Coordinates of C-alpha atoms in Angstrom, one line a residue:
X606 CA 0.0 0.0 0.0
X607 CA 2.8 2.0 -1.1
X608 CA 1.7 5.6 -1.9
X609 CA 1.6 6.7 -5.1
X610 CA 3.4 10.0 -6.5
X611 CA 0.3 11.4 -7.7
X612 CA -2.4 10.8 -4.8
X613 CA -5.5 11.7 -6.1
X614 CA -8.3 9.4 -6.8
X615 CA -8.5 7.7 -10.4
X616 CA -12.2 8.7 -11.4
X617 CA -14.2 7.7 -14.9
X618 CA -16.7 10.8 -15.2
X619 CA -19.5 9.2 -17.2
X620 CA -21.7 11.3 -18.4
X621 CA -24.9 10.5 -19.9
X622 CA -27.8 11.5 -22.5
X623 CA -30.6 10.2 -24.1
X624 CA -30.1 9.3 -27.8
X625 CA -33.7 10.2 -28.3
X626 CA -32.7 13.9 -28.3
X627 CA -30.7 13.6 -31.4
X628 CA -33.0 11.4 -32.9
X629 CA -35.7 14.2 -32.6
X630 CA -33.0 16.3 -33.8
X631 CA -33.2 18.6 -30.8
X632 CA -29.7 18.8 -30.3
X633 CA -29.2 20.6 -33.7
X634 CA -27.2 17.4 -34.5
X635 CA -28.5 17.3 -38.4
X636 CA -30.1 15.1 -40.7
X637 CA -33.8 15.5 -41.5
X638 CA -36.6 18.0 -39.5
X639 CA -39.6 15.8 -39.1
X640 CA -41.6 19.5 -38.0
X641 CA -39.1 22.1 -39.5
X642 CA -40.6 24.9 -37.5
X643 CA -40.1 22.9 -33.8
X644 CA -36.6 20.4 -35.1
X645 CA -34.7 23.0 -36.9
X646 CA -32.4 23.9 -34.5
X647 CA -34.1 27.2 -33.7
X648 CA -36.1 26.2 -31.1
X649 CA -33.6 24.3 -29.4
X650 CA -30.7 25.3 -30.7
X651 CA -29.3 26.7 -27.2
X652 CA -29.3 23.2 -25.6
X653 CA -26.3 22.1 -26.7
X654 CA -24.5 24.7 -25.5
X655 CA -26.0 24.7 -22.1
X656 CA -25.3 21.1 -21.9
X657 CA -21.7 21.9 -22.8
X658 CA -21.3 24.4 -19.9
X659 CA -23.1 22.3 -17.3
X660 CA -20.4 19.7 -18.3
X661 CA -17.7 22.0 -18.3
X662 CA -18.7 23.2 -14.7
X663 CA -19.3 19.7 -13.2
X664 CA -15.4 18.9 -14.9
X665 CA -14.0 22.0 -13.2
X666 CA -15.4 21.3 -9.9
X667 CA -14.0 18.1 -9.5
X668 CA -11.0 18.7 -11.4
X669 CA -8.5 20.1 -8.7
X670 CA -8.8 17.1 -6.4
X671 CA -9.5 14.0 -8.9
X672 CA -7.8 12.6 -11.8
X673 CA -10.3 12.3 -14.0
X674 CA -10.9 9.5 -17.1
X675 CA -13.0 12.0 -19.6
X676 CA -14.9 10.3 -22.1
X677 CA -17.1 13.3 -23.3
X678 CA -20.7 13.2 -23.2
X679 CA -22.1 9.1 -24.2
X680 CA -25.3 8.3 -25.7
X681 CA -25.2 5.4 -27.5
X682 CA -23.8 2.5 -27.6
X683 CA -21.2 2.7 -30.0
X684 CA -20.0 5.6 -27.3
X685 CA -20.8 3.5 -24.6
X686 CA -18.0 0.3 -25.5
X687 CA -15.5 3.0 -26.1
X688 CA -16.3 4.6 -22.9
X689 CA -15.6 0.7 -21.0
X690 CA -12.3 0.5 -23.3
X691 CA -11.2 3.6 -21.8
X692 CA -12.1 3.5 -18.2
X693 CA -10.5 -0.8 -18.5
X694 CA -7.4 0.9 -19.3
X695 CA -7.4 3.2 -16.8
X696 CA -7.7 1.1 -14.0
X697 CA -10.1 3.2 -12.3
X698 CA -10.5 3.7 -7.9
X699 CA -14.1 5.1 -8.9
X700 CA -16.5 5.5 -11.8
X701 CA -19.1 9.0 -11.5
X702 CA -22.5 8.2 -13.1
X703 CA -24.2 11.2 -14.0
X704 CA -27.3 11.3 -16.3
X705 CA -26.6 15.2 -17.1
X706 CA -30.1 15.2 -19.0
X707 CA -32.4 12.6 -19.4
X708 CA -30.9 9.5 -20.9
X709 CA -31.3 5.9 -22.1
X710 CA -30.3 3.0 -19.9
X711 CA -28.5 1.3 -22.9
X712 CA -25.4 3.0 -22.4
X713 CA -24.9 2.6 -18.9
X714 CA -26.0 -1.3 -19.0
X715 CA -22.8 -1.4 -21.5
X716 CA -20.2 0.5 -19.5
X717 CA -21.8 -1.4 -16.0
X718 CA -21.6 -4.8 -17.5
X719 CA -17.9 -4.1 -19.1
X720 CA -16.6 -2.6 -15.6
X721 CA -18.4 -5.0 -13.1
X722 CA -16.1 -4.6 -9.7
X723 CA -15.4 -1.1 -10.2
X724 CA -17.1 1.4 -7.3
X725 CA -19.9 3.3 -8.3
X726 CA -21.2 6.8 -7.0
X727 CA -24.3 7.8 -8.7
X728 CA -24.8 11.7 -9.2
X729 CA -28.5 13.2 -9.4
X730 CA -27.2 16.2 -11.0
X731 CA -28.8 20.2 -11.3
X732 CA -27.0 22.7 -13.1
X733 CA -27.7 24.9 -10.2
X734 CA -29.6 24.9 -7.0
X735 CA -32.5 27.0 -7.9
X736 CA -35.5 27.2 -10.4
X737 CA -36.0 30.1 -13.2
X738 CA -39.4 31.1 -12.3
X739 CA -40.8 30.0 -15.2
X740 CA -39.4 26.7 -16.4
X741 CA -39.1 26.6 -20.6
X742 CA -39.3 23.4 -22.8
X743 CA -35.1 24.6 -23.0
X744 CA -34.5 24.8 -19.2
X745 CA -36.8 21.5 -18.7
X746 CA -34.5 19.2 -21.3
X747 CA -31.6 21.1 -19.4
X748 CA -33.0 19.9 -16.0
X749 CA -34.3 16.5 -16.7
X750 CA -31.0 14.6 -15.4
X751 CA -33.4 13.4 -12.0
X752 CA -35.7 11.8 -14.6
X753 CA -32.3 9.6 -15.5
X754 CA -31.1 9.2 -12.6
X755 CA -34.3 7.9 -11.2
X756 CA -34.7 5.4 -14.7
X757 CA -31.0 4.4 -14.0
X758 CA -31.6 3.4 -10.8
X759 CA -34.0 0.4 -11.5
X760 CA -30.8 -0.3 -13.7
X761 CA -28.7 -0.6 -10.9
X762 CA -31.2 -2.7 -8.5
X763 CA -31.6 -5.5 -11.3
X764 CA -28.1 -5.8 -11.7
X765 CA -27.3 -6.1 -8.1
X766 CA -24.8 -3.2 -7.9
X767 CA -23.8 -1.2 -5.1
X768 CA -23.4 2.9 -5.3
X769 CA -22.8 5.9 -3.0
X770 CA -25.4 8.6 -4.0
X771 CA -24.6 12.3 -4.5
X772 CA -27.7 15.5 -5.4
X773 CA -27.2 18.6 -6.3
X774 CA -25.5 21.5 -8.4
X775 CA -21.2 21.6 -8.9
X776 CA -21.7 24.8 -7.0
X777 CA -22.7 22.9 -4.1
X778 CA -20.1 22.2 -1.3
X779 CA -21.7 19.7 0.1
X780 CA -21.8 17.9 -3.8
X781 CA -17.7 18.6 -3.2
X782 CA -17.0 16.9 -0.1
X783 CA -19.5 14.1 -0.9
X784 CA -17.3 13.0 -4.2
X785 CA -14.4 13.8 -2.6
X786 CA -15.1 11.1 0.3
X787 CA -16.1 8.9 -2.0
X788 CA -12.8 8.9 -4.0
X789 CA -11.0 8.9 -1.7
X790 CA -12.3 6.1 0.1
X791 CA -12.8 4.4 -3.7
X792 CA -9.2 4.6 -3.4
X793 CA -8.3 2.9 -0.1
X794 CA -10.6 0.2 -0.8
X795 CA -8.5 -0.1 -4.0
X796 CA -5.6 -0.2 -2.6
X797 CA -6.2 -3.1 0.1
X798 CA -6.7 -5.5 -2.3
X799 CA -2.4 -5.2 -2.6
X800 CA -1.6 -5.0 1.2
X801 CA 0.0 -7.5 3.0
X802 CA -0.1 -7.6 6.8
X803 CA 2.3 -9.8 8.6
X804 CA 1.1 -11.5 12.0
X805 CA 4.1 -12.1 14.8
X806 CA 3.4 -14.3 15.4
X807 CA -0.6 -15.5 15.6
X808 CA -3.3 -13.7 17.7
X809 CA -3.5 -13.0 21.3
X810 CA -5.4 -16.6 22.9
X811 CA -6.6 -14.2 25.8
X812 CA -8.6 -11.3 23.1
X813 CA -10.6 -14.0 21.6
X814 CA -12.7 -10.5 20.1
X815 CA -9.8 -9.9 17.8
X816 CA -9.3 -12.9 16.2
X817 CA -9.4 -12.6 12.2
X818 CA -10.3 -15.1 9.3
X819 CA -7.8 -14.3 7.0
X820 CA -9.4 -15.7 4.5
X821 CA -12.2 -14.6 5.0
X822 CA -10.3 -11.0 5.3
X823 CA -9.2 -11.4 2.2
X824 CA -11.9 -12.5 -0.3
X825 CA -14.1 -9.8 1.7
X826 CA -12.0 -6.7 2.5
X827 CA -8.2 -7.7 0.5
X828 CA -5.6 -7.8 2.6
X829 CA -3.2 -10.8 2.7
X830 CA -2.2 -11.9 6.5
X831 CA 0.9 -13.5 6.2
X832 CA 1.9 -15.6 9.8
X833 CA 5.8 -15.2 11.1
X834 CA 7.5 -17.0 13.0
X835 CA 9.2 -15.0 16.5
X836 CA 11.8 -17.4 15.1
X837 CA 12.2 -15.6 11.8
X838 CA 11.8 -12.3 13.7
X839 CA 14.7 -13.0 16.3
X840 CA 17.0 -14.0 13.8
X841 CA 16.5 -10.3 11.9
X842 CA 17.1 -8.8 15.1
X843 CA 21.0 -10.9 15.8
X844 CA 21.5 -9.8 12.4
X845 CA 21.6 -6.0 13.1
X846 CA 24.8 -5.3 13.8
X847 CA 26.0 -3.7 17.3
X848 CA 27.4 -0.5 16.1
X849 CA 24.2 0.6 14.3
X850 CA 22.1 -0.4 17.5
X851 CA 24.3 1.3 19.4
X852 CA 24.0 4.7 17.7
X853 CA 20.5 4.3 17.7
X854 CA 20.2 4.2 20.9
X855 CA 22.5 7.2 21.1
X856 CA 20.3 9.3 19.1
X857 CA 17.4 9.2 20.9
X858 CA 19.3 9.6 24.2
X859 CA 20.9 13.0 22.9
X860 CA 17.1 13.7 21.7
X861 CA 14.8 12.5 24.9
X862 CA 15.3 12.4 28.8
X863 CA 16.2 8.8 29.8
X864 CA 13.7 7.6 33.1
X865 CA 14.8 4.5 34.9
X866 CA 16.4 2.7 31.6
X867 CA 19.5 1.3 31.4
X868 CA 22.1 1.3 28.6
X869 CA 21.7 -2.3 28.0
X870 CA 17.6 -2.7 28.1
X871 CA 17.6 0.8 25.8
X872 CA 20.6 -1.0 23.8
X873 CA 18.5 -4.1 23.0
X874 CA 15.3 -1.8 22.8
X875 CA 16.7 0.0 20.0
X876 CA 18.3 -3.7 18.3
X877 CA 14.8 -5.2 18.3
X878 CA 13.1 -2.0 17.2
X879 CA 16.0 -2.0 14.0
X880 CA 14.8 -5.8 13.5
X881 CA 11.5 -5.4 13.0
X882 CA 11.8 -2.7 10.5
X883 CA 14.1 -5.1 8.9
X884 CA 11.6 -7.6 9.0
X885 CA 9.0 -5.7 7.2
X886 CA 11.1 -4.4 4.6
X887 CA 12.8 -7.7 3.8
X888 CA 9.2 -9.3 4.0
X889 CA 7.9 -6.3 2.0
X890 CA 4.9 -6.1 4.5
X891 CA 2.9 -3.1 4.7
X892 CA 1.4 -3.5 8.2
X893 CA 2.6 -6.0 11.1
X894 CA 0.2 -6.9 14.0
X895 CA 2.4 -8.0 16.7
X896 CA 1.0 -10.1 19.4
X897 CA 3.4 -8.4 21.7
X898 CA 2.3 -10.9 25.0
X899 CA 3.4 -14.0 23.1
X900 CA 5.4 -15.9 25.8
X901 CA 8.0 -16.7 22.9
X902 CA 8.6 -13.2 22.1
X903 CA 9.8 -12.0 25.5
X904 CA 12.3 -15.2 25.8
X905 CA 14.0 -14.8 22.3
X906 CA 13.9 -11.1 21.7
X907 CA 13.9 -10.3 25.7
X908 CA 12.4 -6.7 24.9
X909 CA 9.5 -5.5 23.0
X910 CA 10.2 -3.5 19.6
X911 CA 8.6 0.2 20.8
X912 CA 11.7 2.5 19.7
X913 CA 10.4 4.2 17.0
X914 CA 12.1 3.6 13.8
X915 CA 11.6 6.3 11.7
X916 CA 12.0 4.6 8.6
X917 CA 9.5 2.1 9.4
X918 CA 6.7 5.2 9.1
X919 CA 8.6 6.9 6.2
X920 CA 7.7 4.1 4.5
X921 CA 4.1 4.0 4.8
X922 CA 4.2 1.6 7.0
X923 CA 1.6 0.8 10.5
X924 CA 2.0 -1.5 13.5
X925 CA -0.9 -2.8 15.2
X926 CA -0.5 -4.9 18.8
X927 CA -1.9 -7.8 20.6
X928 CA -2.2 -9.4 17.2
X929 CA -4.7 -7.9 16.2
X930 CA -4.9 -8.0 12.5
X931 CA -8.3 -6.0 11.9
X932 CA -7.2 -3.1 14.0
X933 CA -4.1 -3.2 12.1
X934 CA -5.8 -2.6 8.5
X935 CA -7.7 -0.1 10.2
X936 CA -4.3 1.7 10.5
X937 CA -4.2 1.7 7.5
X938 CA -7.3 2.8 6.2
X939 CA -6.8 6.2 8.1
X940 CA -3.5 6.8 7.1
X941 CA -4.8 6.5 3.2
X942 CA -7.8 8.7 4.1
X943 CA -6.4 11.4 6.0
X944 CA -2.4 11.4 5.3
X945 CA -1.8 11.3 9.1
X946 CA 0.0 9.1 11.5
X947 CA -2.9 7.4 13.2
X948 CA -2.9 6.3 16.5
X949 CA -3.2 2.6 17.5
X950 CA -5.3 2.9 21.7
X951 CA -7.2 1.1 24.0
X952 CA -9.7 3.7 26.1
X953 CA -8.3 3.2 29.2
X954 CA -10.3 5.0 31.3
X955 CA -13.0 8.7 31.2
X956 CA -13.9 11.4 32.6
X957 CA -17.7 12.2 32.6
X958 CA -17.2 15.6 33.9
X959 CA -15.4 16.6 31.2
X960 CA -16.7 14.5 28.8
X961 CA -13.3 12.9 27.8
X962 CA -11.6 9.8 27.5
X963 CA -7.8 8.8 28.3
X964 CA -6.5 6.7 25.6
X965 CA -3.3 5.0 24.5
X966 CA -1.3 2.1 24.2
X967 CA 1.7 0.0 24.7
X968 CA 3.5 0.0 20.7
X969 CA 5.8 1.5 18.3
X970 CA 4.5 5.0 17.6
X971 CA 5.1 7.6 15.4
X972 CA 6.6 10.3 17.1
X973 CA 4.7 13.0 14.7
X974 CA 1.7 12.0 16.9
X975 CA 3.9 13.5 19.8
X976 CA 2.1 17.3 20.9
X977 CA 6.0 18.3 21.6
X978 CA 9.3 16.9 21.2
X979 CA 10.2 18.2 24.6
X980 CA 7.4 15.9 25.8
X981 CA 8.9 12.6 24.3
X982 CA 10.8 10.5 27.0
X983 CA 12.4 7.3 27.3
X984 CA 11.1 5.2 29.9
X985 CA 10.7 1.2 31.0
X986 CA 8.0 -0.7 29.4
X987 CA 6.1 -0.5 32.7
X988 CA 3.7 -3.6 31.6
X989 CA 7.2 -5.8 31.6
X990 CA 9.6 -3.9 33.6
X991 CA 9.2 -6.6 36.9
X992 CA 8.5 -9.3 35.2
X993 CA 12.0 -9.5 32.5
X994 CA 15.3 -9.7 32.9
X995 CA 15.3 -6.2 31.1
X996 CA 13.0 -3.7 32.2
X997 CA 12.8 -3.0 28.3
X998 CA 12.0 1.0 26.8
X999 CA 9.2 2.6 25.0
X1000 CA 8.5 6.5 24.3
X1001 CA 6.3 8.7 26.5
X1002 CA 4.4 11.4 25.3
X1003 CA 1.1 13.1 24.6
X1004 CA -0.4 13.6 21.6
X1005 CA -1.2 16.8 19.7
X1006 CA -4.0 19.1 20.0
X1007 CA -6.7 19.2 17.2
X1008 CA -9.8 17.6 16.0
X1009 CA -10.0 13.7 15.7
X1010 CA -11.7 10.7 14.5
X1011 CA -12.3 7.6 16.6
X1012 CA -12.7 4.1 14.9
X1013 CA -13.1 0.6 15.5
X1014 CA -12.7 -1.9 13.7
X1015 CA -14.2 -5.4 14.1
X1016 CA -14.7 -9.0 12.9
X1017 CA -18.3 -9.1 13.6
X1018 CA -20.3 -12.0 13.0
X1019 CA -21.6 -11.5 9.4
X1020 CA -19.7 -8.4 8.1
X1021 CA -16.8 -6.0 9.6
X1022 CA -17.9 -2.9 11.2
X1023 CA -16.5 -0.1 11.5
X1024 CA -17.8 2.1 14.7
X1025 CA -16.8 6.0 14.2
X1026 CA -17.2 8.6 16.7
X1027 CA -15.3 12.1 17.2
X1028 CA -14.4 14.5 19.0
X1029 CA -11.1 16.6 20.3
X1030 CA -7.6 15.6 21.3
X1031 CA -7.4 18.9 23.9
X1032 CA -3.6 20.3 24.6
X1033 CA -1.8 20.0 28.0
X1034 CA 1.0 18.4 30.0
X1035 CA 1.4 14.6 30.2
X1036 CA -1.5 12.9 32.0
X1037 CA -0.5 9.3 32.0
X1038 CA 2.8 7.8 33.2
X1039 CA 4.8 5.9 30.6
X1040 CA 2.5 5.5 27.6
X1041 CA 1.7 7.3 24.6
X1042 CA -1.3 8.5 25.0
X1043 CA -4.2 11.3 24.0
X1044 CA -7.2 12.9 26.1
X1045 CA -10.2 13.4 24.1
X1046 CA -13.1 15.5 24.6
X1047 CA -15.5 13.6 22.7
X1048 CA -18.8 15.3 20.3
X1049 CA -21.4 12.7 21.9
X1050 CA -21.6 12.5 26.0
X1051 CA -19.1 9.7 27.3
X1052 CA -21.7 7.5 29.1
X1053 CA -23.5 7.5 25.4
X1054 CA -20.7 7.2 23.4
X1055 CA -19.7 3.8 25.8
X1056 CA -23.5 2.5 25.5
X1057 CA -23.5 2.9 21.9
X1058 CA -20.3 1.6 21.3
X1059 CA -20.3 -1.6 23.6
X1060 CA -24.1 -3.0 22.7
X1061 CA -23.5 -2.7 18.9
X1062 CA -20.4 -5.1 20.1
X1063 CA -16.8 -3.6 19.4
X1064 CA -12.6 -4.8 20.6
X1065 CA -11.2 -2.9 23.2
X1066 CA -9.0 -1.5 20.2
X1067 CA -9.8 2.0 18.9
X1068 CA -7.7 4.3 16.0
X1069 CA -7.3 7.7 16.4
X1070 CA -6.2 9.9 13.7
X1071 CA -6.3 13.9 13.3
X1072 CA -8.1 14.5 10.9
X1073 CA -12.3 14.1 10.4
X1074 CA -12.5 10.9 8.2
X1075 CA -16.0 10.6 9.3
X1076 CA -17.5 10.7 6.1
X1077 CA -14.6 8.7 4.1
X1078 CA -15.3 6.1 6.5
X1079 CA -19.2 6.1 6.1
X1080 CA -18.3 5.9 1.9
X1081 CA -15.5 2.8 2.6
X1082 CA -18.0 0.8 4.6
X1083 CA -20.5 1.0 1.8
X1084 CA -18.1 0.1 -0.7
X1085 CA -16.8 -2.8 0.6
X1086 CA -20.2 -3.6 2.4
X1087 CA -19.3 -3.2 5.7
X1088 CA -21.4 -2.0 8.6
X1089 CA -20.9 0.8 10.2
X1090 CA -22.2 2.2 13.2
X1091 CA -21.3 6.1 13.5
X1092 CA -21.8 7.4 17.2

């Protein structure tokens, strides 16, 4: 799940009319008048053109944030097939059905039947929000992309296909931000179908609520789970060599205050943290969920891998805990939809007065989540630090101020779900010793938010990520028929 240099959304714009219009000859198209004084291209002679600049102003409004497949305006079938060709070779994330004036359902049967897994997202299109006061024949041909849309969408039931719905004028934010969503998460569901998460090294026996079916995961969502070994992963950690673990661990002691860990726990710290990064690279993973409470883990490696390597994020790349493999793509799914580092948490814990919730979690974190670099420190893993020979190290901070997204993501019985709430990560010194970790003041009161959340039937796992992905979210789900349950 690589990104690509150009990140917008691949979208086929197809736009449709009836045939019937040039048939009568209303489009000024030539041939024959059947009633000279009605077909001659006087009466109706302005239609084109209208029809021309409604498609130029849908184009320019979507044009800054989508790469659009242009196949011009298709209505017939001859225009249709090459339409198909086109938008084939493109490899679309999305194809735009708009019936720009009335139009036929030939056409669209053709493209629909030629492009059968491709997303759809239908759009009831106006040329603007408001009436003339007095509608003409001219403004009523103009306007009658509803009548298609409507027709289209008996289309669409028979052949059993899915589609996001849009209505309304290009003029129209709310028309923007729709599309844009919908790309955008057109995208992401794209792109899972080519991600590979690796599970280190099987899920955690004690979280039975996390467990995955990767094959199940796969034909249903995409993602390849790949098991390995803590064998495999040990070995990639001896083979880092001592000097380069060494300044590793020297950089981030001349960067961050050192609490109660020694040279040799941070030492091995940083080796293990090197070795996993190696591991994923060599293994060309995009995620890993690490059960990081195997038993095998903690005798082989002796430390868990929560250094951050930068490299590892540069890359693209997530790391879900507790082998959790769902939570894990859900990392990924917010990174493609908002371009931030998300935030892998457990709620540990609220605050009904003021309407917030503590969050965080054990794990290698990126350290862009971090409100301050002066609030990063090195500390003991505090969940291990009795209970190993080496009291192990992680990174400490709190995580920046700004408006967030909550998500779970779950394994649920007949589909994955996807629960969404939101709310505010609010600014301030460090409230929890030795984790990563965020307070949130959350939209929806906390007592609600854990009703809503906990009888719909969700992990203790939760992404956070800066950005409002509310609505991507929403759009994913549907594509990929999901549920989702926004709070």
């Amino acid at each position: 799940m690589q990104k690509p240099d150009n990140h917008k959304p691949k979208v086929g714009l197809l736009l449709l009319a009836a045939d019937w219009f040039w048939q009568m000859n209303i489009q000024g198209a030539g041939g024959p008048a059947r009633h000279s004084s009605q077909s001659d291209g006087g009466r109706y002679r302005r239609v084109p053109h209208l029809v021309e600049a409604d498609m130029a102003a849908l184009t320019s409004a979507l044009a800054r944030d989508l790469e659009l497949v242009r196949t011009g305006l298709v209505h017939n079938i001859s225009q249709a097939k090459d339409a198909a060709r086109k938008f084939r070779a493109a490899r679309l994330d999305l194809l735009l059905v708009s019936s720009i004036i009335w139009s036929e359902d030939q056409p669209l049967i053709q493209v629909l039947e030629e492009l059968p897994d491709v997303p759809l997202l239908v759009w009831c299109f106006a040329p603007s929000a408001t009436l003339p006061k007095r509608v003409s024949v001219v403004e009523l041909f103009r306007r009658s992309g509803a009548v298609g849309t409507a027709q289209h969408s008996a289309v669409l039931k028979r052949m059993g296909r899915t589609f996001g719905f849009v209505c309304g004028a290009p003029g129209d934010p709310a028309v923007g931000r729709t599309i844009r969503a919908y790309a955008a998460a057109a995208r992401v569901a794209r792109s899972l179908k080519r991600v590979t998460i690796g599970l280190l090294p099987g899920h955690c026996e004690a979280m039975t609520g996390t467990f995955t079916n990767a094959a199940r995961l796969k034909k249903l969502i995409g993602p390849v789970v790949k098991r390995i070994s803590v064998a495999e992963y040990a070995a990639f950690v001896a083979k880092v060599p001592r000097k380069e673990a060494a300044a590793f661990a020297c950089s981030l002691r001349k960067r961050y205050p050192v609490v109660g860990v020694s040279e040799r726990s941070l030492f091995q710290a940083a080796r293990a943290s090197l070795g996993i990064a190696r591991l994923a690279e060599t293994r060309r993973l995009d995620a890993i969920a690490l059960n990081d409470l195997a038993g095998e883990l903690h005798r082989l490696v002796g430390v868990r891998p929560f250094l951050a390597v930068p490299e590892f994020f540069a890359q693209g790349r997530v790391m879900g805990l507790e082998g959790d493999v769902t939570t894990t793509m859900g990392l990924l799914i917010a990174r493609g939809l908002s371009e931030e580092a998300p935030m892998y948490t457990e709620i540990f814990t609220f605050d009904t007065r003021r309407n917030g919730v503590l969050a965080g979690h054990a794990g290698m974190h990126d350290l862009s989540l971090a409100e301050s670099a002066r609030g990063i420190r090195i500390t003991p893993d505090y969940e291990y630090c009795e209970a190993n020979p080496l009291e192990g190290a992680w990174l400490e901070f709190r995580a920046k101020p700004g408006r967030v997204t909550l998500a779970s993501f779950f394994s649920d019985v007949e589909r994955f779900k996807i629960v969404i709430a939101a709310g505010r990560s609010l600014r301030g010194a460090p409230r929890l010793q030795g984790f990563a970790h965020i307070f949130v003041k959350l939209d929806t009161p906390v007592t609600d938010f854990f009703r809503q959340a906990i009888k719909t039937g969700i992990t203790q796992h939760w992404v956070i990520t800066h950005a409002d992905i509310r609505a991507e979210l929403r759009s994913l789900a549907g594509i990929l028929d999901m549920d989702c349950v926004e709070i």
